[in-house]
mmCIF file with all atom_site columns, C-alpha atoms in Angstrom:
data_model
loop_
_atom_site.group_PDB
_atom_site.id
_atom_site.type_symbol
_atom_site.label_atom_id
_atom_site.label_alt_id
_atom_site.label_comp_id
_atom_site.label_asym_id
_atom_site.label_entity_id
_atom_site.label_seq_id
_atom_site.pdbx_PDB_ins_code
_atom_site.Cartn_x
_atom_site.Cartn_y
_atom_site.Cartn_z
_atom_site.occupancy
_atom_site.B_iso_or_equiv
_atom_site.pdbx_formal_charge
_atom_site.auth_seq_id
_atom_site.auth_comp_id
_atom_site.auth_asym_id
_atom_site.auth_atom_id
_atom_site.pdbx_PDB_model_num
ATOM 1   C CA . GLN S 1 1   ? 216.698 185.264 40.679 1.00 73.00 ? 1   GLN S CA 1
ATOM 2   C CA . LEU S 1 2   ? 215.832 182.300 42.876 1.00 81.00 ? 2   LEU S CA 1
ATOM 3   C CA . GLN S 1 3   ? 216.202 178.867 41.318 1.00 89.00 ? 3   GLN S CA 1
ATOM 4   C CA . PRO S 1 4   ? 214.616 175.850 42.985 1.00 93.00 ? 4   PRO S CA 1
ATOM 5   C CA . VAL S 1 5   ? 216.178 172.452 42.299 1.00 95.00 ? 5   VAL S CA 1
ATOM 6   C CA . GLU S 1 6   ? 214.288 169.286 43.243 1.00 97.00 ? 6   GLU S CA 1
ATOM 7   C CA . SER S 1 7   ? 215.683 165.859 44.033 1.00 96.00 ? 7   SER S CA 1
ATOM 8   C CA . GLY S 1 8   ? 214.567 162.614 45.608 1.00 97.00 ? 8   GLY S CA 1
ATOM 9   C CA . GLY S 1 9   ? 211.886 161.250 43.308 1.00 95.00 ? 9   GLY S CA 1
ATOM 10  C CA . GLY S 1 10  ? 211.652 157.638 42.255 1.00 97.00 ? 10  GLY S CA 1
ATOM 11  C CA . LEU S 1 11  ? 209.600 154.476 42.112 1.00 98.00 ? 11  LEU S CA 1
ATOM 12  C CA . VAL S 1 12  ? 207.973 153.198 45.286 1.00 98.00 ? 12  VAL S CA 1
ATOM 13  C CA . GLN S 1 13  ? 205.348 150.601 46.108 1.00 98.00 ? 13  GLN S CA 1
ATOM 14  C CA . PRO S 1 14  ? 201.972 151.572 47.546 1.00 98.00 ? 14  PRO S CA 1
ATOM 15  C CA . GLY S 1 15  ? 202.299 152.206 51.251 1.00 98.00 ? 15  GLY S CA 1
ATOM 16  C CA . GLY S 1 16  ? 205.943 153.195 50.885 1.00 98.00 ? 16  GLY S CA 1
ATOM 17  C CA . SER S 1 17  ? 207.721 156.462 51.627 1.00 98.00 ? 17  SER S CA 1
ATOM 18  C CA . LEU S 1 18  ? 209.846 159.001 49.799 1.00 98.00 ? 18  LEU S CA 1
ATOM 19  C CA . ARG S 1 19  ? 211.523 162.233 50.716 1.00 98.00 ? 19  ARG S CA 1
ATOM 20  C CA . LEU S 1 20  ? 211.803 165.063 48.220 1.00 98.00 ? 20  LEU S CA 1
ATOM 21  C CA . SER S 1 21  ? 214.237 167.933 48.645 1.00 98.00 ? 21  SER S CA 1
ATOM 22  C CA . CYS S 1 22  ? 214.170 171.454 47.255 1.00 95.00 ? 22  CYS S CA 1
ATOM 23  C CA . ALA S 1 23  ? 217.383 173.452 47.223 1.00 94.00 ? 23  ALA S CA 1
ATOM 24  C CA . VAL S 1 24  ? 216.794 177.115 46.444 1.00 87.00 ? 24  VAL S CA 1
ATOM 25  C CA . ARG S 1 25  ? 219.791 178.688 44.734 1.00 83.00 ? 25  ARG S CA 1
ATOM 26  C CA . GLY S 1 26  ? 220.180 182.387 45.253 1.00 77.00 ? 26  GLY S CA 1
ATOM 27  C CA . PHE S 1 27  ? 218.321 182.151 48.569 1.00 64.00 ? 27  PHE S CA 1
ATOM 28  C CA . SER S 1 28  ? 217.859 185.426 50.356 1.00 64.00 ? 28  SER S CA 1
ATOM 29  C CA . HIS S 1 29  ? 215.809 186.703 53.214 1.00 60.00 ? 29  HIS S CA 1
ATOM 30  C CA . ASP S 1 30  ? 213.330 188.033 50.664 1.00 57.00 ? 30  ASP S CA 1
ATOM 31  C CA . LEU S 1 31  ? 212.155 184.463 50.105 1.00 63.00 ? 31  LEU S CA 1
ATOM 32  C CA . TYR S 1 32  ? 208.609 184.237 51.463 1.00 76.00 ? 32  TYR S CA 1
ATOM 33  C CA . VAL S 1 33  ? 207.065 180.879 50.594 1.00 92.00 ? 33  VAL S CA 1
ATOM 34  C CA . VAL S 1 34  ? 208.349 177.545 49.333 1.00 93.00 ? 34  VAL S CA 1
ATOM 35  C CA . ALA S 1 35  ? 205.683 175.286 47.902 1.00 96.00 ? 35  ALA S CA 1
ATOM 36  C CA . TRP S 1 36  ? 205.366 171.831 46.421 1.00 98.00 ? 36  TRP S CA 1
ATOM 37  C CA . PHE S 1 37  ? 203.040 171.239 43.476 1.00 98.00 ? 37  PHE S CA 1
ATOM 38  C CA . ARG S 1 38  ? 202.414 168.105 41.452 1.00 98.00 ? 38  ARG S CA 1
ATOM 39  C CA . GLN S 1 39  ? 201.083 167.322 38.029 1.00 98.00 ? 39  GLN S CA 1
ATOM 40  C CA . ALA S 1 40  ? 199.805 163.937 36.956 1.00 97.00 ? 40  ALA S CA 1
ATOM 41  C CA . PRO S 1 41  ? 199.446 163.014 33.268 1.00 93.00 ? 41  PRO S CA 1
ATOM 42  C CA . GLY S 1 42  ? 196.414 164.676 31.761 1.00 94.00 ? 42  GLY S CA 1
ATOM 43  C CA . LYS S 1 43  ? 195.677 166.700 34.887 1.00 96.00 ? 43  LYS S CA 1
ATOM 44  C CA . GLU S 1 44  ? 196.220 170.282 35.990 1.00 96.00 ? 44  GLU S CA 1
ATOM 45  C CA . ARG S 1 45  ? 199.051 171.241 38.301 1.00 97.00 ? 45  ARG S CA 1
ATOM 46  C CA . GLU S 1 46  ? 197.911 170.822 41.904 1.00 97.00 ? 46  GLU S CA 1
ATOM 47  C CA . ALA S 1 47  ? 199.180 172.521 45.039 1.00 98.00 ? 47  ALA S CA 1
ATOM 48  C CA . VAL S 1 48  ? 200.366 169.962 47.583 1.00 98.00 ? 48  VAL S CA 1
ATOM 49  C CA . SER S 1 49  ? 201.965 171.872 50.452 1.00 98.00 ? 49  SER S CA 1
ATOM 50  C CA . CYS S 1 50  ? 203.748 175.067 51.320 1.00 96.00 ? 50  CYS S CA 1
ATOM 51  C CA . MET S 1 51  ? 205.808 176.596 54.079 1.00 93.00 ? 51  MET S CA 1
ATOM 52  C CA . SER S 1 52  ? 206.665 180.175 54.879 1.00 86.00 ? 52  SER S CA 1
ATOM 53  C CA . SER S 1 53  ? 210.392 180.864 54.739 1.00 73.00 ? 53  SER S CA 1
ATOM 54  C CA . GLY S 1 54  ? 210.419 181.501 58.462 1.00 72.00 ? 54  GLY S CA 1
ATOM 55  C CA . GLY S 1 55  ? 208.894 178.075 59.031 1.00 70.00 ? 55  GLY S CA 1
ATOM 56  C CA . GLY S 1 56  ? 205.988 179.424 61.057 1.00 74.00 ? 56  GLY S CA 1
ATOM 57  C CA . SER S 1 57  ? 203.146 178.340 58.774 1.00 87.00 ? 57  SER S CA 1
ATOM 58  C CA . THR S 1 58  ? 202.522 175.176 56.797 1.00 93.00 ? 58  THR S CA 1
ATOM 59  C CA . TYR S 1 59  ? 199.623 174.221 54.553 1.00 95.00 ? 59  TYR S CA 1
ATOM 60  C CA . TYR S 1 60  ? 198.537 170.961 52.926 1.00 97.00 ? 60  TYR S CA 1
ATOM 61  C CA . THR S 1 61  ? 195.976 169.954 50.401 1.00 98.00 ? 61  THR S CA 1
ATOM 62  C CA . GLU S 1 62  ? 193.335 167.710 51.914 1.00 98.00 ? 62  GLU S CA 1
ATOM 63  C CA . SER S 1 63  ? 194.360 164.505 50.139 1.00 98.00 ? 63  SER S CA 1
ATOM 64  C CA . VAL S 1 64  ? 197.849 164.482 51.685 1.00 98.00 ? 64  VAL S CA 1
ATOM 65  C CA . LYS S 1 65  ? 197.076 165.618 55.231 1.00 98.00 ? 65  LYS S CA 1
ATOM 66  C CA . GLY S 1 66  ? 198.444 163.160 57.765 1.00 98.00 ? 66  GLY S CA 1
ATOM 67  C CA . ARG S 1 67  ? 200.683 161.537 55.138 1.00 98.00 ? 67  ARG S CA 1
ATOM 68  C CA . PHE S 1 68  ? 202.958 164.336 53.889 1.00 98.00 ? 68  PHE S CA 1
ATOM 69  C CA . THR S 1 69  ? 205.099 166.691 55.959 1.00 98.00 ? 69  THR S CA 1
ATOM 70  C CA . ILE S 1 70  ? 206.894 169.777 54.694 1.00 97.00 ? 70  ILE S CA 1
ATOM 71  C CA . PHE S 1 71  ? 209.888 170.951 56.689 1.00 94.00 ? 71  PHE S CA 1
ATOM 72  C CA . ARG S 1 72  ? 213.121 172.877 56.494 1.00 91.00 ? 72  ARG S CA 1
ATOM 73  C CA . ASP S 1 73  ? 216.310 170.841 56.723 1.00 90.00 ? 73  ASP S CA 1
ATOM 74  C CA . HIS S 1 74  ? 218.693 173.414 58.133 1.00 86.00 ? 74  HIS S CA 1
ATOM 75  C CA . ALA S 1 75  ? 221.737 171.157 57.799 1.00 90.00 ? 75  ALA S CA 1
ATOM 76  C CA . LYS S 1 76  ? 221.207 170.803 54.045 1.00 89.00 ? 76  LYS S CA 1
ATOM 77  C CA . ASN S 1 77  ? 219.499 174.183 53.610 1.00 85.00 ? 77  ASN S CA 1
ATOM 78  C CA . THR S 1 78  ? 216.615 172.571 51.760 1.00 91.00 ? 78  THR S CA 1
ATOM 79  C CA . TRP S 1 79  ? 212.835 172.531 52.017 1.00 92.00 ? 79  TRP S CA 1
ATOM 80  C CA . ASP S 1 80  ? 211.814 168.899 52.060 1.00 96.00 ? 80  ASP S CA 1
ATOM 81  C CA . LEU S 1 81  ? 208.614 166.969 51.589 1.00 98.00 ? 81  LEU S CA 1
ATOM 82  C CA . ARG S 1 82  ? 208.401 163.719 53.499 1.00 98.00 ? 82  ARG S CA 1
ATOM 83  C CA . MET S 1 83  ? 205.766 161.489 51.929 1.00 98.00 ? 83  MET S CA 1
ATOM 84  C CA . THR S 1 84  ? 204.453 158.385 53.672 1.00 98.00 ? 84  THR S CA 1
ATOM 85  C CA . ASN S 1 85  ? 201.728 155.828 52.976 1.00 98.00 ? 85  ASN S CA 1
ATOM 86  C CA . LEU S 1 86  ? 201.991 156.648 49.305 1.00 98.00 ? 86  LEU S CA 1
ATOM 87  C CA . MET S 1 87  ? 199.146 155.740 46.984 1.00 98.00 ? 87  MET S CA 1
ATOM 88  C CA . SER S 1 88  ? 198.935 155.322 43.234 1.00 97.00 ? 88  SER S CA 1
ATOM 89  C CA . SER S 1 89  ? 197.038 158.624 43.100 1.00 97.00 ? 89  SER S CA 1
ATOM 90  C CA . ASP S 1 90  ? 200.216 160.363 44.332 1.00 98.00 ? 90  ASP S CA 1
ATOM 91  C CA . THR S 1 91  ? 201.979 159.467 41.086 1.00 98.00 ? 91  THR S CA 1
ATOM 92  C CA . ALA S 1 92  ? 202.990 162.727 39.417 1.00 98.00 ? 92  ALA S CA 1
ATOM 93  C CA . VAL S 1 93  ? 205.839 165.051 38.622 1.00 98.00 ? 93  VAL S CA 1
ATOM 94  C CA . TYR S 1 94  ? 206.517 167.084 41.745 1.00 98.00 ? 94  TYR S CA 1
ATOM 95  C CA . TYR S 1 95  ? 207.655 170.683 41.434 1.00 98.00 ? 95  TYR S CA 1
ATOM 96  C CA . CYS S 1 96  ? 209.129 173.087 43.939 1.00 97.00 ? 96  CYS S CA 1
ATOM 97  C CA . ALA S 1 97  ? 208.180 176.736 43.609 1.00 96.00 ? 97  ALA S CA 1
ATOM 98  C CA . THR S 1 98  ? 209.043 179.963 45.393 1.00 93.00 ? 98  THR S CA 1
ATOM 99  C CA . GLY S 1 99  ? 207.202 183.240 45.632 1.00 90.00 ? 99  GLY S CA 1
ATOM 100 C CA . ASP S 1 100 ? 204.907 185.442 47.637 1.00 88.00 ? 100 ASP S CA 1
ATOM 101 C CA . PRO S 1 101 ? 201.367 184.258 46.883 1.00 90.00 ? 101 PRO S CA 1
ATOM 102 C CA . GLY S 1 102 ? 199.705 186.106 49.743 1.00 86.00 ? 102 GLY S CA 1
ATOM 103 C CA . TYR S 1 103 ? 197.315 184.941 52.418 1.00 82.00 ? 103 TYR S CA 1
ATOM 104 C CA . GLY S 1 104 ? 194.654 182.284 52.746 1.00 85.00 ? 104 GLY S CA 1
ATOM 105 C CA . ASN S 1 105 ? 194.109 179.876 49.879 1.00 91.00 ? 105 ASN S CA 1
ATOM 106 C CA . ARG S 1 106 ? 196.199 181.960 47.485 1.00 94.00 ? 106 ARG S CA 1
ATOM 107 C CA . TRP S 1 107 ? 199.069 179.554 48.183 1.00 95.00 ? 107 TRP S CA 1
ATOM 108 C CA . ARG S 1 108 ? 197.272 177.086 45.924 1.00 96.00 ? 108 ARG S CA 1
ATOM 109 C CA . GLN S 1 109 ? 197.512 179.323 42.841 1.00 96.00 ? 109 GLN S CA 1
ATOM 110 C CA . ALA S 1 110 ? 200.459 178.310 40.695 1.00 96.00 ? 110 ALA S CA 1
ATOM 111 C CA . ASN S 1 111 ? 200.484 181.585 38.762 1.00 96.00 ? 111 ASN S CA 1
ATOM 112 C CA . LEU S 1 112 ? 201.404 183.487 41.949 1.00 95.00 ? 112 LEU S CA 1
ATOM 113 C CA . TYR S 1 113 ? 204.826 181.841 42.208 1.00 94.00 ? 113 TYR S CA 1
ATOM 114 C CA . ASP S 1 114 ? 207.870 183.384 40.563 1.00 91.00 ? 114 ASP S CA 1
ATOM 115 C CA . SER S 1 115 ? 210.356 180.544 40.250 1.00 93.00 ? 115 SER S CA 1
ATOM 116 C CA . TRP S 1 116 ? 209.944 176.859 39.493 1.00 96.00 ? 116 TRP S CA 1
ATOM 117 C CA . GLY S 1 117 ? 212.168 173.836 39.467 1.00 96.00 ? 117 GLY S CA 1
ATOM 118 C CA . GLN S 1 118 ? 212.240 171.341 36.629 1.00 96.00 ? 118 GLN S CA 1
ATOM 119 C CA . GLY S 1 119 ? 210.390 168.703 38.598 1.00 97.00 ? 119 GLY S CA 1
ATOM 120 C CA . THR S 1 120 ? 211.085 165.207 39.884 1.00 98.00 ? 120 THR S CA 1
ATOM 121 C CA . GLN S 1 121 ? 209.048 162.124 39.005 1.00 98.00 ? 121 GLN S CA 1
ATOM 122 C CA . VAL S 1 122 ? 207.311 160.160 41.736 1.00 98.00 ? 122 VAL S CA 1
ATOM 123 C CA . THR S 1 123 ? 205.771 156.860 40.670 1.00 98.00 ? 123 THR S CA 1
ATOM 124 C CA . VAL S 1 124 ? 203.764 154.725 43.078 1.00 98.00 ? 124 VAL S CA 1
ATOM 125 C CA . SER S 1 125 ? 203.249 151.268 41.640 1.00 97.00 ? 125 SER S CA 1
ATOM 126 C CA . GLU S 1 126 ? 203.536 147.562 42.451 1.00 93.00 ? 126 GLU S CA 1
#
């Protein structure tokens, strides 16, 4: 059973940057996709970005393109999300998830992921 564990959230001013990390306990070569989702108060969980375990493919939701980067930190063995030019609309709890959602836009479907972390709070505010 894979167990994602997130870290790196916090409070940042608009325009600032944060880096989130996802450590996947029980990692094996059967791991296919690592994704980041977020959920703001009163809103549905939203797919933010994902990366195939081999690192060959990355996907982003439109609102974060050009600002967020998902990457594998081989030294730490984590899947990280570098977030820049943060806006108040990025405020949410960010979750890391693992699974095999399939091709195309299926990566956006939360119900296709098997394992979830407990989340880390990101707050963008003055």
